[in-house]
Coordinates of C-alpha atoms and ligand atoms in Angstrom, one line a residue:
X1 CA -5.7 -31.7 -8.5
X2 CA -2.7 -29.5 -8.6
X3 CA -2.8 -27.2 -11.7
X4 CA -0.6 -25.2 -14.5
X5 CA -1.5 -21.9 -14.9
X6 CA 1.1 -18.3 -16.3
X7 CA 2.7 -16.5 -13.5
X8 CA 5.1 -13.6 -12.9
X9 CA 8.9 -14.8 -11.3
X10 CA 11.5 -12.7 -10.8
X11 CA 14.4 -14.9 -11.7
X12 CA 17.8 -13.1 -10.3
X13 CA 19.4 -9.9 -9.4
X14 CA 18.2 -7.0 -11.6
X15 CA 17.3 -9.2 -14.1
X16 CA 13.6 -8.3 -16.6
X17 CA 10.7 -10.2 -14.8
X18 CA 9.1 -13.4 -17.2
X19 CA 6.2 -15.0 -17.2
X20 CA 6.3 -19.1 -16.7
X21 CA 4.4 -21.5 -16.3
X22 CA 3.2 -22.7 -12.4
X23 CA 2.0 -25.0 -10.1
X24 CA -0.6 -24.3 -8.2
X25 CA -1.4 -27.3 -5.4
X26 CA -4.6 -28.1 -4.1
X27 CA -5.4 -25.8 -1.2
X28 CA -4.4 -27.7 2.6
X29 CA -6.2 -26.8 6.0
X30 CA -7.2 -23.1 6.3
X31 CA -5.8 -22.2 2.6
X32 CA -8.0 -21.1 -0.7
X33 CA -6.9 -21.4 -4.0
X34 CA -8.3 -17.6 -5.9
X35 CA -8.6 -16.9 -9.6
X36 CA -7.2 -13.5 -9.5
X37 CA -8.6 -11.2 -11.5
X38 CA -6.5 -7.9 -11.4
X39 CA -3.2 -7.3 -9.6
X40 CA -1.3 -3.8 -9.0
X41 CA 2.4 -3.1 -9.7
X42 CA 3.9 -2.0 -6.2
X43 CA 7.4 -0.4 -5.3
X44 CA 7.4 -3.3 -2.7
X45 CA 7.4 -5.9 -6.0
X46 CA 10.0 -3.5 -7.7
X47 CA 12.5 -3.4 -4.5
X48 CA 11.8 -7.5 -3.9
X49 CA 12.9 -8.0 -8.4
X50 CA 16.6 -5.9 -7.4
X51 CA 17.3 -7.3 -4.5
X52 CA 15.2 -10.5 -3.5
X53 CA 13.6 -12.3 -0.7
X54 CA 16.8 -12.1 1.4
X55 CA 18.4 -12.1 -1.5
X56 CA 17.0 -15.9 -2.7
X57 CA 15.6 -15.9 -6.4
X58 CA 13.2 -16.8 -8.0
X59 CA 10.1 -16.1 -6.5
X60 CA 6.5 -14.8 -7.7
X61 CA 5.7 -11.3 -7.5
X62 CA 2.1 -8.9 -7.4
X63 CA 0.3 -8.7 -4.2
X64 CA -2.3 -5.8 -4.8
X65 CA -5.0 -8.0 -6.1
X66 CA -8.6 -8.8 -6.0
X67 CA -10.4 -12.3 -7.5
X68 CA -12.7 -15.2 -6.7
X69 CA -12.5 -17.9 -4.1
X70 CA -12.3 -21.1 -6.8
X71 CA -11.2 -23.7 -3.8
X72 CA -11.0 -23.4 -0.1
X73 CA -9.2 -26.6 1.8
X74 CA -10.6 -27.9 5.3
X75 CA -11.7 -25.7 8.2
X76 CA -12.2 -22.7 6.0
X77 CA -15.3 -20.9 6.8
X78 CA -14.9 -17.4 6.1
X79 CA -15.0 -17.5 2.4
X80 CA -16.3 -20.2 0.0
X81 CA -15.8 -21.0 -3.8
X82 CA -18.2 -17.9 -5.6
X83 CA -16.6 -15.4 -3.4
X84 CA -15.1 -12.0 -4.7
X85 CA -11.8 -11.4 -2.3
X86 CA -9.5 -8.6 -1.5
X87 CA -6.0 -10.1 -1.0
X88 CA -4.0 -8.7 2.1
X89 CA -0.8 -9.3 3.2
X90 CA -1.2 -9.1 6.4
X91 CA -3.8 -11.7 8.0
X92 CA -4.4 -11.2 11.9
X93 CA -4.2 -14.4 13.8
X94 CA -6.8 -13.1 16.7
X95 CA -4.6 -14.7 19.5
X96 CA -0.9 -13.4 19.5
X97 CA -0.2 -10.2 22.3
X98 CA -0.9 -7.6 19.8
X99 CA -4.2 -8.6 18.6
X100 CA -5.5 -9.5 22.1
X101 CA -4.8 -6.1 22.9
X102 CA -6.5 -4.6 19.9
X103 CA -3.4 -3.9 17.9
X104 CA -3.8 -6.5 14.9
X105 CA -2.3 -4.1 12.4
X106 CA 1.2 -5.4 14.6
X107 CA 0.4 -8.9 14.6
X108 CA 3.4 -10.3 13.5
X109 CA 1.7 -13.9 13.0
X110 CA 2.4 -15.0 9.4
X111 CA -0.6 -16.6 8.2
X112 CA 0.9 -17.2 4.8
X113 CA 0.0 -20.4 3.2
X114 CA 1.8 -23.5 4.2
X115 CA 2.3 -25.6 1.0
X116 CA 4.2 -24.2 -1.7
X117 CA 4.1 -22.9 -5.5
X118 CA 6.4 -24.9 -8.1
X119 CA 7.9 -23.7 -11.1
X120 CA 6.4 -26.5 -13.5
X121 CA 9.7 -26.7 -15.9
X122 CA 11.7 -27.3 -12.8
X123 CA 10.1 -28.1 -10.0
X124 CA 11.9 -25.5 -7.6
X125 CA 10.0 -24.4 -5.4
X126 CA 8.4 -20.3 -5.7
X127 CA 8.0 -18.2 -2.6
X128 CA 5.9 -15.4 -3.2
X129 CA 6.5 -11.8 -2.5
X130 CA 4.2 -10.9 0.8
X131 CA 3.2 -14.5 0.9
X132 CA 0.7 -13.4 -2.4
X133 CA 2.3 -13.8 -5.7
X134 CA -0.9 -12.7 -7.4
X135 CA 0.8 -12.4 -10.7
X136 CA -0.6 -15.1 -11.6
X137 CA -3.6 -16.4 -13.0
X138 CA -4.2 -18.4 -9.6
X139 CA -2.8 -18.2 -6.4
X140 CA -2.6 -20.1 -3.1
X141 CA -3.1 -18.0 -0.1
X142 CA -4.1 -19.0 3.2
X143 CA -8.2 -18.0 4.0
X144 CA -7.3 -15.4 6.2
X145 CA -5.8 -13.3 3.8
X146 CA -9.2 -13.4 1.4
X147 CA -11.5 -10.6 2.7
X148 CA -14.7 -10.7 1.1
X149 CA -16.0 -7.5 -0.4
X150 CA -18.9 -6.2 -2.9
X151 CA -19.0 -7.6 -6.2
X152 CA -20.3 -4.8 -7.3
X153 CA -17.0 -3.1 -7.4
X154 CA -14.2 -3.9 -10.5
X155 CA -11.3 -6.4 -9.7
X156 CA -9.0 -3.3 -10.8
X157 CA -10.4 -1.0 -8.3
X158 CA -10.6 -3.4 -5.5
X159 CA -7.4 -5.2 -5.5
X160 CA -5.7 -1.2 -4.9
X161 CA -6.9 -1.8 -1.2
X162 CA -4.4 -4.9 -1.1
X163 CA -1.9 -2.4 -0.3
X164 CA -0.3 1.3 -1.0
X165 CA -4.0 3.3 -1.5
X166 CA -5.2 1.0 1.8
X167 CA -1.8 2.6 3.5
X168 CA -2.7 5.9 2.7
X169 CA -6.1 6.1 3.2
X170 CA -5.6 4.5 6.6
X171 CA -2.7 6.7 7.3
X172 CA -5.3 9.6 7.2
X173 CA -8.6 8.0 8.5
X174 CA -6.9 5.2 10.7
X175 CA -3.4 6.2 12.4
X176 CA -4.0 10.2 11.7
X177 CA -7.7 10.1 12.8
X178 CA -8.8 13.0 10.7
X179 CA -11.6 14.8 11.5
X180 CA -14.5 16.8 10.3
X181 CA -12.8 20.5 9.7
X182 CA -9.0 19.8 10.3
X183 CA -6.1 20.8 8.4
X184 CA -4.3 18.1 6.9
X185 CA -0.5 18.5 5.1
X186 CA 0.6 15.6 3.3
X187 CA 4.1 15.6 2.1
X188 CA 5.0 13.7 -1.0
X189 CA 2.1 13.1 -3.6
X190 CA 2.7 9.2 -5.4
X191 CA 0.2 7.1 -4.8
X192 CA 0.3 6.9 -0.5
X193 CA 0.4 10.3 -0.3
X194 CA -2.4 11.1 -3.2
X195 CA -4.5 7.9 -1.2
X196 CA -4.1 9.9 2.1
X197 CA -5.7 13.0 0.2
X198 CA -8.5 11.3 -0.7
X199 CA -8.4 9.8 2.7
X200 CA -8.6 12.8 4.7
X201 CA -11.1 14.6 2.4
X202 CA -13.2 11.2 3.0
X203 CA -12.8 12.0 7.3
X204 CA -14.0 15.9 6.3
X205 CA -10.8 17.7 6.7
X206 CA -11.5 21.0 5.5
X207 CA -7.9 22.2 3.8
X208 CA -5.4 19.6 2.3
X209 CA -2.2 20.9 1.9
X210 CA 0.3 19.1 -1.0
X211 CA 3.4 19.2 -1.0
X212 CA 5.8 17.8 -3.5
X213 CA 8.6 18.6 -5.4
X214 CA 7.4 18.1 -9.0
X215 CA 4.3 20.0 -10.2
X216 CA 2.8 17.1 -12.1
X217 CA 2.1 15.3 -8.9
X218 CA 0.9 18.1 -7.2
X219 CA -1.5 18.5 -10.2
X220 CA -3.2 15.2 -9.5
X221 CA -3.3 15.8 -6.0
X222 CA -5.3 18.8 -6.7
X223 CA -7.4 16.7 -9.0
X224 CA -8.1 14.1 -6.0
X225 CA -9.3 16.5 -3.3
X226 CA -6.0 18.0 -2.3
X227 CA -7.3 22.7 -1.6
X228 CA -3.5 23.4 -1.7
X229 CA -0.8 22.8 -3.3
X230 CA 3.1 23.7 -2.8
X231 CA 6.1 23.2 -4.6
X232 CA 8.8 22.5 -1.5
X233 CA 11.9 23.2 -4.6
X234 CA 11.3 26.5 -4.3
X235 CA 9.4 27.3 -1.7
X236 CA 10.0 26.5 2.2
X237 CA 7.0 23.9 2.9
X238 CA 7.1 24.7 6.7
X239 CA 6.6 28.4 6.3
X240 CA 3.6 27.7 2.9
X241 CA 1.9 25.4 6.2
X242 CA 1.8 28.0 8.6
X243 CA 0.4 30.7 6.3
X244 CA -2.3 28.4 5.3
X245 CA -3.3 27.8 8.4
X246 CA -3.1 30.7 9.9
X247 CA 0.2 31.0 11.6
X248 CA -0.9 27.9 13.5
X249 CA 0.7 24.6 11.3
X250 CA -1.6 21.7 10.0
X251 CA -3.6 19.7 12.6
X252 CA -2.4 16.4 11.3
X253 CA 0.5 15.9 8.8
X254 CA 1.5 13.0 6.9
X255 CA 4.9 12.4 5.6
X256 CA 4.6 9.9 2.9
X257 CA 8.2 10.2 1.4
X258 CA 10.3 8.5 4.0
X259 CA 13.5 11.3 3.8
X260 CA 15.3 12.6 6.9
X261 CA 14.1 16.7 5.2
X262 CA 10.8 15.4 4.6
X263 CA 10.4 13.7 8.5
X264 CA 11.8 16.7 9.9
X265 CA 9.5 19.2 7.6
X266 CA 6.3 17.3 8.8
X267 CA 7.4 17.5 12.7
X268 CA 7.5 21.5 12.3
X269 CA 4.7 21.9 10.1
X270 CA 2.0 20.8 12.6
X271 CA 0.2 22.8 14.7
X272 CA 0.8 22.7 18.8
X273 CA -0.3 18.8 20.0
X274 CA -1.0 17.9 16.1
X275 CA -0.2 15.1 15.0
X276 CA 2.3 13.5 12.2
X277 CA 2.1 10.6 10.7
X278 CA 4.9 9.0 9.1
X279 CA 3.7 6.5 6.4
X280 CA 7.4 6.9 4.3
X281 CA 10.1 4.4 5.0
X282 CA 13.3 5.3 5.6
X283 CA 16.1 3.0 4.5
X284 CA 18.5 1.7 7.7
X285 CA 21.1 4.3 7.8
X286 CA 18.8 7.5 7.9
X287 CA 18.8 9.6 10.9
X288 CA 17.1 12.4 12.3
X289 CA 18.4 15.2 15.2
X290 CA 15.4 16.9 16.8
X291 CA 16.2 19.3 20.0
X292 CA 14.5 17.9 22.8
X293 CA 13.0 20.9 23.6
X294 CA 10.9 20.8 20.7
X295 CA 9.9 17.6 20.7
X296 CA 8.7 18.4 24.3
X297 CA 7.2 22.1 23.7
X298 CA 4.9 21.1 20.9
X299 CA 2.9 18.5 22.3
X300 CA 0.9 16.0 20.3
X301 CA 2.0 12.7 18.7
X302 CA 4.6 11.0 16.2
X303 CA 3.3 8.3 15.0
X304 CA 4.5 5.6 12.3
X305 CA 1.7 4.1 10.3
X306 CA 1.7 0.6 9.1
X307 CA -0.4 -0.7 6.2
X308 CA -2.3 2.0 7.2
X309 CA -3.1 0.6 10.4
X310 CA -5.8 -1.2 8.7
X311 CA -7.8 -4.1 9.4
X312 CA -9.2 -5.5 6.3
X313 CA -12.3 -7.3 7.4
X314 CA -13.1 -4.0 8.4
X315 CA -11.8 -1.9 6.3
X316 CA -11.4 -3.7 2.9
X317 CA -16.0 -3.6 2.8
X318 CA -16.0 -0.3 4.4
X319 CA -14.1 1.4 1.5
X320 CA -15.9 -0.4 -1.3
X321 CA -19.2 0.3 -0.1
X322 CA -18.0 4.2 0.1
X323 CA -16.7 4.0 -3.5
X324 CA -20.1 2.4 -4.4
X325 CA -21.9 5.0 -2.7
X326 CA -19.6 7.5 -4.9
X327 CA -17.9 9.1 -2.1
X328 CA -14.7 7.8 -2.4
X329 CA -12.8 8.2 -5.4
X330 CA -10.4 5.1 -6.3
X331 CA -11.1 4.5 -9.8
X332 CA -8.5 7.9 -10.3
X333 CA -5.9 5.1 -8.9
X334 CA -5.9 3.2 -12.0
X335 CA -3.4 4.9 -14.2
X336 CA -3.7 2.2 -17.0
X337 CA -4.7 -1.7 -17.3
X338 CA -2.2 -4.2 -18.7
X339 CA -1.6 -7.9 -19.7
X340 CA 0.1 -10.1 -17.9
X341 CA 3.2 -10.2 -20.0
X342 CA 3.7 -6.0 -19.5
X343 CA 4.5 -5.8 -16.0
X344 CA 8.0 -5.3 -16.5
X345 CA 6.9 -2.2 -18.4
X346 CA 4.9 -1.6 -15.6
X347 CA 7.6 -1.1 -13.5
X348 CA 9.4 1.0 -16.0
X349 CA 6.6 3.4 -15.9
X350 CA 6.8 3.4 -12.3
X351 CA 9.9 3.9 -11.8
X352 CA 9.7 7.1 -14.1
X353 CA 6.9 7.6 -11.9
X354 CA 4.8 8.2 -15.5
X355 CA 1.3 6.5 -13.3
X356 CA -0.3 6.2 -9.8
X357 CA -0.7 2.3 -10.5
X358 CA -0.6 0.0 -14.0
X359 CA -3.0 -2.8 -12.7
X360 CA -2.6 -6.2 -14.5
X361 CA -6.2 -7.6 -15.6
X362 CA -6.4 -11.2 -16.3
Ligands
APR1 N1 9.8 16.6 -0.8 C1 8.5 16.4 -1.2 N2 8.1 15.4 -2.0 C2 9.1 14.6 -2.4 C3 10.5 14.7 -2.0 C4 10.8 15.8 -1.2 N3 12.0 16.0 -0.7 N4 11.2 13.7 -2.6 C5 10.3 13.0 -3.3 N5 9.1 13.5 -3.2 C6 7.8 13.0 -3.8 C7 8.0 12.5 -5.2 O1 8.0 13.5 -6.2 C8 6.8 11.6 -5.4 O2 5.6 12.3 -5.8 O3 7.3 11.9 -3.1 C9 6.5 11.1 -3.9 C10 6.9 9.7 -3.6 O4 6.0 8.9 -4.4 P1 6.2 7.5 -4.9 O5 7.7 7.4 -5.3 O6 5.2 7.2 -6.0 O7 6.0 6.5 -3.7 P2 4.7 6.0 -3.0 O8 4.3 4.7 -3.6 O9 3.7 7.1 -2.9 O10 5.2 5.7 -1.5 C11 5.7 6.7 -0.7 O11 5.3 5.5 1.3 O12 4.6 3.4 1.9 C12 5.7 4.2 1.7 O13 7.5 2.7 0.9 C13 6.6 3.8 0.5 O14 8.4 5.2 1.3 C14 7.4 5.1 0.3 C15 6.3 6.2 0.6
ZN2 ZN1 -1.9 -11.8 15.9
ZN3 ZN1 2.6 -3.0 -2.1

């Protein structure tokens, strides 16, 4: 039986999120119906409220969440009703080019769910935002995106793998492949960049470098694991780099800001055949000019990370065992719980960049 229950829609253009009321069908073949149980506020859910899904409103937000399987619909085997699930985004298919050749994190396969959300006073229909829309008291999602982890570990703290500390982490321990005694930079401290701290300290780098322009961030990255910390205002963030590491640069760097100064201060802060990683999105019209020689001279490896790279069967169990096991620190990623009807505060405080993530508990 389809069922009412509060969600989260962004109605129009710039306009405060609301809550109403929603439709959730039964689950069809290969989707699950979850009870979510905590959901992160995301930049992603900010950008989709100003401008859209292709600029088509309304639609549900939230898509950093955790909760319990309460219905699965035919041919699902992976999870069953009882289950506690990380939600992801991204759901591998297993057949397409880039998952056959052990590149899921490009799989480019939506597994979304099939049938759609309603708006109960209207009947129009809701996408959701990352195929999710876990701003909700339930959700339909199809099973592939459910990836069972402990219990053990609170909704709140799990569902922050459904996304931006799951990019930065990976960025560090996935795409960067930290190791035991490198020298790791990360540029820009929010939440990726503070995740990729705790990331690389996790792999056993032995000197994090901040960097960031405001010293309240670089604060809490000292607090998460980060040895140094420098304030790129006034201070050149290439030349702080070198010094730490003894003339040489960082042996991986990770630019989590997504400006053409901040690309550009991560290619030259890395030692010779380092590598950076670039977890910051640039908007369309950036550009960067490198001289060829350079690029060529100092060896190693640019590379882009996606969703950190991550595969969340993988993954999504790994890291909650490790924060089980007290070696990973994630609960520092829960700035502040909320209610439901708060997220548009939520993204206020965001915006203002006052918390690392307001998580909504249902
Ligand atoms: N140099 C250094 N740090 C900077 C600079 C700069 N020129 N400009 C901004 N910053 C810092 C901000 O002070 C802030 O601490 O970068 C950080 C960005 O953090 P958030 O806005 O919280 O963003 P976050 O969620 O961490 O995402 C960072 O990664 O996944 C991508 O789309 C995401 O591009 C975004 C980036
Ligand atoms: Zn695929
Ligand atoms: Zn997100």
């Amino acid at each position: 039986m389809a069922q009412e229950v509060r969600g989260v829609i962004a109605p129009g253009k710039n306009e405060p999120v609301r809550v109403e009321t929603i439709v959730i069908p039964d689950p069809g073949p290969g989707e699950a119906v979850v009870q979510v149980q905590a959901c992160g506020v995301c930049h992603t859910d900010l950008h989709y409220k100003q401008g859209g899904i292709n600029d088509e409103f309304p639609f549900l937000l939230g898509h950093e969440a955790a909760g319990i399987v309460e219905a699965v619909g035919e041919g699902v085997s992976d999870v069953a009703p009882g289950d506690f699930v990380v939600l992801n985004w991204r759901a591998v298919c297993g057949s397409c080019r880039a998952c056959r050749r052990g590149r899921p994190w490009y799989c480019f396969a939506t597994h979304n769910a099939g049938q759609k959300m309603t708006l109960a006073a209207t009947g129009q229909e809701l996408s959701p935002a990352l195929g999710i829309g876990a701003f909700a008291e339930k959700t339909l999602v199809a099973a592939g995106q459910c990836t069972k982890v402990d219990p053990a570990a609170s909704p709140a703290v799990a569902g922050l793998l459904g996304c931006g500390v799951m990019a930065g982490i990976g960025a560090a321990i996935n795409t960067g492949n930290v190791g035991r005694g490198d020298s790791v930079a990360v540029i820009g401290c929010g939440g990726v960049g503070d995740a990729a701290i705790v990331g690389s300290r996790l792999a056993g780098a032995s000197l994090i470098i901040a960097v960031d322009i405001d010293d309240a961030k670089l604060n809490t990255a000292k607090r998460l694991g980060a040895s140094h910390a420098v304030n790129s205002t006034h201070t050149d963030p290439v030349a702080a780099i070198r010094e730490l590491t003894g003339g040489f640069g960082a042996d991986v760097v990770i630019e989590a800001v997504g400006r053409p100064e901040t690309y550009e201060q991560a290619f030259y802060a890395r030692d010779l055949a380092g590598t950076v990683v670039l977890v910051g999105v640039p908007t369309p019209e950036m550009k960067l000019e490198l001289p060829l020689l350079d690029v060529f001279g100092r060896g190693g490896a640019l590379k882009s990370s996606w969703y950190g790279d991550c595969l969340p069967s993988r993954d999504f169990p790994m890291l909650i065992d490790l924060y089980l096991q007290g070696r990973l620190d994630l609960k520092s990623f829960v700035t502040e719980t909320i209610a439901l009807d708060e997220v548009e505060q939520g993204f206020e405080r965001m915006h203002r960049g006052d918390v690392l993530r307001s998580v909504v508990l249902f």
